[in-house]
CSV table of C-alpha atoms in Angstrom, one decimal:
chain,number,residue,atom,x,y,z
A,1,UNK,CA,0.0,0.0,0.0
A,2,UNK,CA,0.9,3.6,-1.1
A,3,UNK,CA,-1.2,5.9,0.2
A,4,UNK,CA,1.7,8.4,1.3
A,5,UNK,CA,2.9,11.5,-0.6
A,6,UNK,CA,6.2,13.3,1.1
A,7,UNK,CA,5.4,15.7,3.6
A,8,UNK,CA,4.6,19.2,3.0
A,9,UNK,CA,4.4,22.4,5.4
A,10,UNK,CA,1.3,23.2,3.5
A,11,UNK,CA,-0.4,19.9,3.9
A,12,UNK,CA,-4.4,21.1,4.3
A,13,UNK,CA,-6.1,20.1,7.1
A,14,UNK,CA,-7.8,17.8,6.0
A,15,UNK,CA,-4.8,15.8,5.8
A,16,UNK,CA,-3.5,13.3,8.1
A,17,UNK,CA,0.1,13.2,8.8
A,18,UNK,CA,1.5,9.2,8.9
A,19,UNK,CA,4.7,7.8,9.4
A,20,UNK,CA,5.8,5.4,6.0
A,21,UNK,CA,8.1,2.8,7.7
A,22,UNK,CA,9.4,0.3,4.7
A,23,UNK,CA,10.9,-2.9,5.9
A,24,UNK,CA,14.4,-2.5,7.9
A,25,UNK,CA,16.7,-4.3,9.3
A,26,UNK,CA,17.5,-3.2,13.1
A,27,UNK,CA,21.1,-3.9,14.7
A,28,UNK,CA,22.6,-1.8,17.4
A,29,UNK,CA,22.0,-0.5,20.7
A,30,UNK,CA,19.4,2.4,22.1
A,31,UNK,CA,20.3,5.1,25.1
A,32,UNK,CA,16.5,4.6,26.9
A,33,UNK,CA,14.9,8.1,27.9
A,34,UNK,CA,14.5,8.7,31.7
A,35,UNK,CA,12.1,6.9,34.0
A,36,UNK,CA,8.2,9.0,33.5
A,37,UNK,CA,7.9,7.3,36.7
A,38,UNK,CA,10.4,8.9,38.9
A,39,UNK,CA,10.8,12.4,37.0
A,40,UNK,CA,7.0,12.9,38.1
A,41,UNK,CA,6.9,12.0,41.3
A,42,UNK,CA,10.3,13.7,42.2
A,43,UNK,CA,9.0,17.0,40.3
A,44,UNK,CA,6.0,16.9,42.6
A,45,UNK,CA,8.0,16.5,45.9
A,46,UNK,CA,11.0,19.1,44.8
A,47,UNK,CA,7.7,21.3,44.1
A,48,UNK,CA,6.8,21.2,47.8
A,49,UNK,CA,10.2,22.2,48.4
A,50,UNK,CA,10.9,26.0,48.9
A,51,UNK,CA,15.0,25.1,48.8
A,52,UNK,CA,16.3,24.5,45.0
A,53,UNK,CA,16.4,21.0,43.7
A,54,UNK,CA,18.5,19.4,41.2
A,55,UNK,CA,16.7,16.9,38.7
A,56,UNK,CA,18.6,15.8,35.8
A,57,UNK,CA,17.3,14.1,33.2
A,58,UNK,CA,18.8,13.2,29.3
A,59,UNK,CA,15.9,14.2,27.7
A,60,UNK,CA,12.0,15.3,28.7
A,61,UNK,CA,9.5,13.6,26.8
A,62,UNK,CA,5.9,15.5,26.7
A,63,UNK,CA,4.4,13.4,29.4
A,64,UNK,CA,6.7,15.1,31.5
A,65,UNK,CA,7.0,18.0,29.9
A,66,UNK,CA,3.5,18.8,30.9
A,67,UNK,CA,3.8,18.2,34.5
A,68,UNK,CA,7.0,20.9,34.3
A,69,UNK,CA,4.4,23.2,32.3
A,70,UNK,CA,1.6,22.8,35.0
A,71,UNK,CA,3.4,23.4,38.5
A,72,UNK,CA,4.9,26.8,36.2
A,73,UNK,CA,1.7,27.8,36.1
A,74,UNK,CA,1.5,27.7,39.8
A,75,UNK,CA,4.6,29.8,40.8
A,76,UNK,CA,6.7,26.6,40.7
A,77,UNK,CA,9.9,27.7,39.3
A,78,UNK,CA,12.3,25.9,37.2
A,79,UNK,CA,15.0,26.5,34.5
A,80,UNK,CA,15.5,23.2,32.9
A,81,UNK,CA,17.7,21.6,35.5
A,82,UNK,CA,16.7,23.4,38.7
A,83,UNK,CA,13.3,23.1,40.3
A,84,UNK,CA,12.2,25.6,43.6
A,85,UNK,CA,9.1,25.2,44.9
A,86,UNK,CA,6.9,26.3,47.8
A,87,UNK,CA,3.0,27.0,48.4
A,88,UNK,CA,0.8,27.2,44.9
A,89,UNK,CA,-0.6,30.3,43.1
A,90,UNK,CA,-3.4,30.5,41.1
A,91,UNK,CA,-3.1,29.8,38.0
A,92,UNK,CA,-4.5,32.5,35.2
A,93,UNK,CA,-5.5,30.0,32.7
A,94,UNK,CA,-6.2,26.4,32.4
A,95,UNK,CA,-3.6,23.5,33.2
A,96,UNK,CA,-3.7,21.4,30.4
A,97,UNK,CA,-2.2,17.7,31.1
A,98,UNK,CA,-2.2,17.0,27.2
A,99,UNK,CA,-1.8,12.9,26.9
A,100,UNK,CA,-0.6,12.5,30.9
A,101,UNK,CA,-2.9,10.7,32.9
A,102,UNK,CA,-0.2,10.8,35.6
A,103,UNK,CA,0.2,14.7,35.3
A,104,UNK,CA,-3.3,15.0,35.8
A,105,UNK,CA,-4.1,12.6,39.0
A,106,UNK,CA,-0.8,14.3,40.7
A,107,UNK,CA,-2.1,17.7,39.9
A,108,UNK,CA,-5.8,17.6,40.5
A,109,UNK,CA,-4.8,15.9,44.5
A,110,UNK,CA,-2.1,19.2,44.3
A,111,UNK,CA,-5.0,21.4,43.1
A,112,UNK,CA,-7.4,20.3,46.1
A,113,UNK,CA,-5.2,21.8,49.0
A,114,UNK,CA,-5.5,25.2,47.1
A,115,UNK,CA,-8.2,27.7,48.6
A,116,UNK,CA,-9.0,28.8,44.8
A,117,UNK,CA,-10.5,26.9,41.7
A,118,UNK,CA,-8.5,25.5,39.1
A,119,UNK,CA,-9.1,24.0,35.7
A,120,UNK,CA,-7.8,21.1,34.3
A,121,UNK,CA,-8.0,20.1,31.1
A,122,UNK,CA,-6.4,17.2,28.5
A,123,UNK,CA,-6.0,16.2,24.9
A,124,UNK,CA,-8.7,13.9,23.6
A,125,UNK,CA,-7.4,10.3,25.1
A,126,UNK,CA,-7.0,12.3,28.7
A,127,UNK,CA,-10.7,13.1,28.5
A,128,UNK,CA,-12.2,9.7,28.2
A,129,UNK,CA,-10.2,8.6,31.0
A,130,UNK,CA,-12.2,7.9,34.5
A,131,UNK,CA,-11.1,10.2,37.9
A,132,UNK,CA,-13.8,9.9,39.5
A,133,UNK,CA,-12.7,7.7,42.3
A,134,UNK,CA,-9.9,9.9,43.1
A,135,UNK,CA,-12.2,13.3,42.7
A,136,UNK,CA,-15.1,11.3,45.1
A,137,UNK,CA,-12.2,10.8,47.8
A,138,UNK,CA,-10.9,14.2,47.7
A,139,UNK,CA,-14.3,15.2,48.4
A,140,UNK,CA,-13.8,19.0,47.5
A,141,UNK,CA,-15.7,21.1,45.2
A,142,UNK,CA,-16.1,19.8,41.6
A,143,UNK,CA,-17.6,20.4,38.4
A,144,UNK,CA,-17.5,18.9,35.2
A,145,UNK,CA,-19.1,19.2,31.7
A,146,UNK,CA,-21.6,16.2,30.7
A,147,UNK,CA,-21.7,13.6,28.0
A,148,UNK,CA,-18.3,10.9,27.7
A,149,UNK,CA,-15.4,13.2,28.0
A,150,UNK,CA,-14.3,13.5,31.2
A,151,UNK,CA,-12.8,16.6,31.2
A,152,UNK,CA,-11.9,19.5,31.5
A,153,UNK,CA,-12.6,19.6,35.2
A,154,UNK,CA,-13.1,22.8,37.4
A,155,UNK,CA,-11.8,22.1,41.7
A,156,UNK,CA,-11.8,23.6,44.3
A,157,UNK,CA,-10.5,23.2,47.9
A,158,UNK,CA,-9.2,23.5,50.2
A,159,UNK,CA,-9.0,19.6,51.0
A,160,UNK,CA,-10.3,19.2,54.9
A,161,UNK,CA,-10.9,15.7,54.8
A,162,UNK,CA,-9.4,13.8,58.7
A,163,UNK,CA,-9.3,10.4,56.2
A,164,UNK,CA,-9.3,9.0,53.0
A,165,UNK,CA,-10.0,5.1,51.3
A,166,UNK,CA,-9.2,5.0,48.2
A,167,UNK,CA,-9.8,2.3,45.6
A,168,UNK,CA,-6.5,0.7,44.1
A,169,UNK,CA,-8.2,-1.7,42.0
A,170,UNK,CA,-7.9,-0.1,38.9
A,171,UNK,CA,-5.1,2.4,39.3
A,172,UNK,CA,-2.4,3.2,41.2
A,173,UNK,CA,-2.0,6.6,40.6
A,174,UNK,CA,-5.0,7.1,42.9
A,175,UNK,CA,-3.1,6.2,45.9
A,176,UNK,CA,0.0,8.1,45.1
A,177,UNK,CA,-1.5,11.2,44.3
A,178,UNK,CA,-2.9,11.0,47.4
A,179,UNK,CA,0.6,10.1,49.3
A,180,UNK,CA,2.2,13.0,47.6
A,181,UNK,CA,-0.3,15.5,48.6
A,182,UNK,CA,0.0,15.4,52.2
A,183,UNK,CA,2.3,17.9,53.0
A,184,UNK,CA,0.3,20.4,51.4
A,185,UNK,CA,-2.8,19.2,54.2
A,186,UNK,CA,-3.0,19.0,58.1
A,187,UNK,CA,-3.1,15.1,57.7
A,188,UNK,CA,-5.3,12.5,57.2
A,189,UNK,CA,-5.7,8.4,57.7
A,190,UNK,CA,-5.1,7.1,54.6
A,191,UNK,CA,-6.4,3.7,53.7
A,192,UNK,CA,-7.1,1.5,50.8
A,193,UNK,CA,-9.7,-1.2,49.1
A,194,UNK,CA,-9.8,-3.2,46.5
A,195,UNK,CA,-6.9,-5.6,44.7
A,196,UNK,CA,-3.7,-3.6,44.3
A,197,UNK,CA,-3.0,-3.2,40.6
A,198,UNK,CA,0.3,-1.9,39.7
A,199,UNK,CA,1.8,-2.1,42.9
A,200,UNK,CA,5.7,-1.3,42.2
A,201,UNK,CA,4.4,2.1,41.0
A,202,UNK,CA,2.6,3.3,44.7
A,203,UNK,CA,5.8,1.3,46.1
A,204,UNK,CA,7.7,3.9,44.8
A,205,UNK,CA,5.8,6.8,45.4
A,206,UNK,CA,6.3,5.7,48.9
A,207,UNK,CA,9.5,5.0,49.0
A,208,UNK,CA,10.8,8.5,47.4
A,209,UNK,CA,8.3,10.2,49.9
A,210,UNK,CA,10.3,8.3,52.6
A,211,UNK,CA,13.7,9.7,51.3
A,212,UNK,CA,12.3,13.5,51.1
A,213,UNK,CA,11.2,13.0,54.9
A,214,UNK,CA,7.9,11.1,55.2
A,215,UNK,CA,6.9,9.2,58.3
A,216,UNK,CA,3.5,8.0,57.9
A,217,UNK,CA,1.2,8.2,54.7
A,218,UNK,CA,-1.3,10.9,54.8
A,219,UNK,CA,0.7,12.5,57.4
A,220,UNK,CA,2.0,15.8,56.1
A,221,UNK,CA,6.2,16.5,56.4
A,222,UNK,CA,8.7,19.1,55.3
A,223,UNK,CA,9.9,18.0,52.5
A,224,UNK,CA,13.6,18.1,51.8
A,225,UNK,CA,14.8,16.6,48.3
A,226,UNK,CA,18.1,16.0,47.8
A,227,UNK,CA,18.9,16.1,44.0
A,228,UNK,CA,18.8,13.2,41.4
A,229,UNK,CA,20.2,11.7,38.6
A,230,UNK,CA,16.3,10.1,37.5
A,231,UNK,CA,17.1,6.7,36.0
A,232,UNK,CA,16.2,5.2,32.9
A,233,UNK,CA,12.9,3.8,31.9
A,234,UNK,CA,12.6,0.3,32.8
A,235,UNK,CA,9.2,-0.3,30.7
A,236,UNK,CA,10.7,0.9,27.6
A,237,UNK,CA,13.4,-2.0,27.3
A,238,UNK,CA,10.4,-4.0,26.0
A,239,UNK,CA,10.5,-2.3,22.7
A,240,UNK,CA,14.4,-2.6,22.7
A,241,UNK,CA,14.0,-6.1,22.7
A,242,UNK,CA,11.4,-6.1,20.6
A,243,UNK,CA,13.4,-4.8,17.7
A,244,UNK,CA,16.2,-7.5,18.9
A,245,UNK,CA,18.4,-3.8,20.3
A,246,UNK,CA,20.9,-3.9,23.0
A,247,UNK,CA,20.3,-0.9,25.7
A,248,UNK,CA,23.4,1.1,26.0
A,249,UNK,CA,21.9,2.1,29.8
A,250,UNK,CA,20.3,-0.4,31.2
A,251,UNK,CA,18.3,0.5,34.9
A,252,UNK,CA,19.6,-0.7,38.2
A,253,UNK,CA,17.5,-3.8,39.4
A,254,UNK,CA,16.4,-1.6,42.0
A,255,UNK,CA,15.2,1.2,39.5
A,256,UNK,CA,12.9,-0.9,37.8
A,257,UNK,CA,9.5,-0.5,37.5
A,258,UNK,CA,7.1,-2.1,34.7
A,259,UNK,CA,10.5,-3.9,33.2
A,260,UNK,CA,9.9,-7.1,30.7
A,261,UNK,CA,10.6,-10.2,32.6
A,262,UNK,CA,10.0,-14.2,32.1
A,263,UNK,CA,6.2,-13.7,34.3
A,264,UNK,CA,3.2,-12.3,31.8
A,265,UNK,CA,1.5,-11.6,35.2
A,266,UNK,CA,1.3,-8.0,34.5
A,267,UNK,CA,-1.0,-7.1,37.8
A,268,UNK,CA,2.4,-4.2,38.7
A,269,UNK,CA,3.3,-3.8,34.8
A,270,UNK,CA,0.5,-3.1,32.4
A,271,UNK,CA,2.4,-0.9,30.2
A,272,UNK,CA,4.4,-4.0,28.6
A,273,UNK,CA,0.9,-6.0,27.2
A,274,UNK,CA,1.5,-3.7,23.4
A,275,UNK,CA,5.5,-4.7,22.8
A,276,UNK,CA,5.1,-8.2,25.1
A,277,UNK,CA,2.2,-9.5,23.3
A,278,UNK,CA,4.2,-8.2,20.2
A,279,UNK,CA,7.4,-10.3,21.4
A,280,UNK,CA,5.2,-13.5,22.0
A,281,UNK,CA,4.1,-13.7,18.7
A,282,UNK,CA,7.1,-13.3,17.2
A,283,UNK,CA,8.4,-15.5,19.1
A,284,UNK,CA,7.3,-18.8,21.3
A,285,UNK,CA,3.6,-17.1,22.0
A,286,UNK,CA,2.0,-17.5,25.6
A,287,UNK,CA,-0.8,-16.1,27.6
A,288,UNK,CA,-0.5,-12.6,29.0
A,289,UNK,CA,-2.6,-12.6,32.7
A,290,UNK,CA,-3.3,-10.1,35.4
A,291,UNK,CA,-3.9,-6.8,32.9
A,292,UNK,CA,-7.5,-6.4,33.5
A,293,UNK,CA,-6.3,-2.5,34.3
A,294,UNK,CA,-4.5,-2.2,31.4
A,295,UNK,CA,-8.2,-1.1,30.1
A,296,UNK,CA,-8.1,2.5,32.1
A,297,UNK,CA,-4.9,3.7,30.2
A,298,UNK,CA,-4.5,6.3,27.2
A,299,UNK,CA,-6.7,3.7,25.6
A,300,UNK,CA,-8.3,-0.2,26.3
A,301,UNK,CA,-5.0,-1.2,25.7
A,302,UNK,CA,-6.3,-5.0,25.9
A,303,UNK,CA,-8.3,-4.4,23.3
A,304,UNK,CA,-6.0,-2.2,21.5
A,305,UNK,CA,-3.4,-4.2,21.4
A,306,UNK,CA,-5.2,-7.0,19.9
A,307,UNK,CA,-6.3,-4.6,17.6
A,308,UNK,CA,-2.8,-3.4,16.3
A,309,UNK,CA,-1.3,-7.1,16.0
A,310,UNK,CA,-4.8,-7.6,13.8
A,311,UNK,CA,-4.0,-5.1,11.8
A,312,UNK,CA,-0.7,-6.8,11.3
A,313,UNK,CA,-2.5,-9.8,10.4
A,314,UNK,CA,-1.5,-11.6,13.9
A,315,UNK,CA,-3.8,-13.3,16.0
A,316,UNK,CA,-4.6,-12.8,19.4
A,317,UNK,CA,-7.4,-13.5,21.8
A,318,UNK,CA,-8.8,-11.5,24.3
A,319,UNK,CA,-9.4,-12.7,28.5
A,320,UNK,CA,-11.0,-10.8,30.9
A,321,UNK,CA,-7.6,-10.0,32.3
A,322,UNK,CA,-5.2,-10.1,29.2
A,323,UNK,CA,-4.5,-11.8,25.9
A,324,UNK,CA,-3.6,-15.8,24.4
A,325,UNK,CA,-1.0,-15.3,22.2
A,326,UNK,CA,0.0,-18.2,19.7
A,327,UNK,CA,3.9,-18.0,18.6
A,328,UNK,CA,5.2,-18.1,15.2
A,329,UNK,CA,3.6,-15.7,13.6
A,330,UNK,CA,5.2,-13.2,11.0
A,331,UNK,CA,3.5,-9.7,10.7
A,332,UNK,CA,2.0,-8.8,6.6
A,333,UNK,CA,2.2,-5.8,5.5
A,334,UNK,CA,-1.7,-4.1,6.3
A,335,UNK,CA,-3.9,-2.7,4.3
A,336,UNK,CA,-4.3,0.1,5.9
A,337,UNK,CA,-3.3,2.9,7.7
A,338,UNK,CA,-2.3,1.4,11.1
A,339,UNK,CA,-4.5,3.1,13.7
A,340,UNK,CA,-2.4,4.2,17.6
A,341,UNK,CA,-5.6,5.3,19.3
A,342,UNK,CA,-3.9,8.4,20.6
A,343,UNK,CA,-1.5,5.9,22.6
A,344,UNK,CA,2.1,5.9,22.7
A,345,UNK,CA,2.8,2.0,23.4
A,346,UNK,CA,0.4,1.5,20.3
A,347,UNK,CA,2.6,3.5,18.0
A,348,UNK,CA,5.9,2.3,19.4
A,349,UNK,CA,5.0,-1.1,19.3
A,350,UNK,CA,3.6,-0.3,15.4
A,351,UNK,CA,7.0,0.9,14.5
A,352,UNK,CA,9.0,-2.2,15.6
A,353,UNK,CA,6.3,-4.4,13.8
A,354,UNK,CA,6.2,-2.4,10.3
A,355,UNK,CA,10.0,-3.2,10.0
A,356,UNK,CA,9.2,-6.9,9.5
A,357,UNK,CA,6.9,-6.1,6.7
A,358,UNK,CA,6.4,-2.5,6.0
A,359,UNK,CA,3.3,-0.4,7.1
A,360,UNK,CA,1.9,3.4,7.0
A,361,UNK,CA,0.9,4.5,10.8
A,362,UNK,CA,-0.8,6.9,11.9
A,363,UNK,CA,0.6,9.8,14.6
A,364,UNK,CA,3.6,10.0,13.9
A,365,UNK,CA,4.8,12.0,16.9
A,366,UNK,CA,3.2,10.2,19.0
A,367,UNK,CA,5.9,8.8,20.6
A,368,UNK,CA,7.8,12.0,22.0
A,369,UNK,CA,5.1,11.4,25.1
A,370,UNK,CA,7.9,9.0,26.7
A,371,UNK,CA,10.6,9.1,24.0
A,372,UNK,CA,11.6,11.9,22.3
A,373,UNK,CA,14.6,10.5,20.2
A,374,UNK,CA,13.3,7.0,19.4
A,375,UNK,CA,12.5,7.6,16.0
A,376,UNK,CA,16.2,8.8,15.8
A,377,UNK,CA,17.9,6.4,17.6
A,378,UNK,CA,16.5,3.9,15.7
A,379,UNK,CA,17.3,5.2,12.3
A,380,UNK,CA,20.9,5.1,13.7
A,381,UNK,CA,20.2,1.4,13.8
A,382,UNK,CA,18.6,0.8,10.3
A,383,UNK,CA,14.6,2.1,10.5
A,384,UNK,CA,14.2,3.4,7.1
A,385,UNK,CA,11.3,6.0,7.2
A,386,UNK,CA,9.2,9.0,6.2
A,387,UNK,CA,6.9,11.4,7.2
A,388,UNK,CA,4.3,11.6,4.8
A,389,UNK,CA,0.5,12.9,4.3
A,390,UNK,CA,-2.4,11.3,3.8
A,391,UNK,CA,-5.5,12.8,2.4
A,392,UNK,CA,-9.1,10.6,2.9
């Protein structure tokens, strides 16, 4: 299929930009991007602290860019290296999260200490995500607009709440939004329900809370950062190996959260069912478990995923938790062009699949969300490519 013409900066509107991958073969090694996970949870502490922080990080995809954006809006100051925080301002306009679910969840809990409203808003896959647990247990003022989207969202505190429980079945985030905003409150028991889902990822939260001074969750602290090297993204070596890549930087054991391992339980690592389901199929198939969750992300990624190896003529089954994978498979090139859903796993995974075969895919920046320089790095190791336009 040739549906592509080269790229123009005068493409009409009614044109979709794609990415035209032709079949490549991939040798070398990738430099993985820092760890989403720890850069927003340490930009949410440092912002509690009114002493300057050090957070260094080899590059800032948008995910994390858009936190950065946010707390500026709020007097949080910071100059590309150097954070300095201290109590919140109002904003003047809305905070828009863009494609961060995690941006959003840590800054509407960060939003419900303040004495003002605030709006936040998000791009079109934010909005069909669910809050509402988290915005029923904050229990401060809250108004939305109706219909399916979500969002934006218009709070207001301040939060006065003596305790919390907080369902963890479907998301973590809940519960560590809720552990980071404590020093902004007078305290609060903080208790849970439900089975934990991604439980290395509250783990965390709690454990970098603990470094910056934290005693007891829900229990407010000063918060003292030290600075931090943030380490790379664990998660993302799933699409190194994918592509059959070595990782020039691979993550401490200890740094490692949602990492691709022999178990397909993913119950604490639902961001690897796109590039693992990928893998099994390619390779000696299996059965992917414990990813009911993996529903509530930028999209059903249960669903989407089977969608995207479909597309790729590869066949998958669904579970109520996860997918049955048969090995063996090679991808053909689709018919197509490849839907992403307005999710960055989907597009990444789309990439590494189109080499096999070739493919045109949609959202071609879609990626810069958690990796900025993927699309170079792997050019550097064969991915032959072009931006092009589509016209319907």
């Amino acid at each position: 299929m040739d549906l592509a013409k080269v790229w123009k900066p005068d493409a009409g509107v009614n044109k979709i930009e794609v990415l035209q991958v032709k079949p490549s073969a991939l040798k070398g090694s990738v430099i993985l991007p820092p760890s989403k996970s720890h850069a927003m949870r340490w930009l949410v502490l440092a912002s509690m602290d009114k002493s300057p922080t050090k957070i260094v990080m080899n590059e800032i995809g948008e995910d994390v860019d858009s936190m950065i954006r946010c707390l500026q809006q709020m007097a949080v100051k910071w100059d590309g290296q150097i954070i300095t925080g201290g109590t919140l301002s109002r904003p003047i306009s809305v905070l828009n999260c863009a494609n961060s679910g995690t941006a959003f969840r840590f800054l509407l809990a960060q939003s419900a200490t303040c004495n003002f409203p605030i709006m936040l808003d998000g791009d079109a896959s934010l909005r069909a995500r669910d809050s509402s647990l988290l915005i029923e247990a904050l229990g401060v003022e809250c108004s939305k607009g109706f219909g399916k989207e979500n969002l934006p969202v218009l709070i207001k505190g301040p939060f006065v709440k003596e305790s919390i429980e907080v369902d963890v079945s479907k998301s973590s985030q809940f519960h560590s939004a809720l552990m980071l905003m404590a020093p902004r409150t007078k305290g609060f028991d903080l208790s849970t329900k439900g089975e934990a889902v991604s439980r290395s990822h509250s783990g965390l939260t709690w454990e970098l809370c603990r470094l910056t001074g934290a005693k007891t969750p829900g229990q407010p602290w000063e918060v003292i950062c030290p600075d931090v090297i943030i380490p790379p993204d664990a998660s993302m070596m799933a699409f190194a190996k994918l592509a059959g890549l070595f990782c020039e930087n691979p993550p401490d054991e200890s740094d490692s959260i949602g990492h691709l391992s022999e178990s397909l339980d993913l119950i604490d690592s639902n961001d690897l069912i796109t590039p693992l389901a990928a893998f099994l199929a390619l390779n000696q198939g299996g059965t992917i478990t414990g990813a009911a969750h993996a529903a509530h992300k930028e999209s059903n990624r249960i669903l989407r995923t089977k969608g995207l190896l479909e597309q790729f003529s590869i066949k998958s089954q669904t579970t109520k938790d996860g997918l049955v994978i048969e090995g063996g498979q090679t991808p053909k090139t689709p018919d197509q062009i490849v839907r992403c859903y307005g999710d960055h796993r989907i597009q990444m995974t789309a990439i590494i699949l189109a080499t096999h075969c070739g493919a045109i895919i949609e959202s071609p920046q879609l990626h810069k969300v958690a990796w900025p320089s993927y699309l170079e790095q792997l050019s550097k190791c064969g991915l032959q490519f072009k931006k092009a336009i589509f016209q319907p």
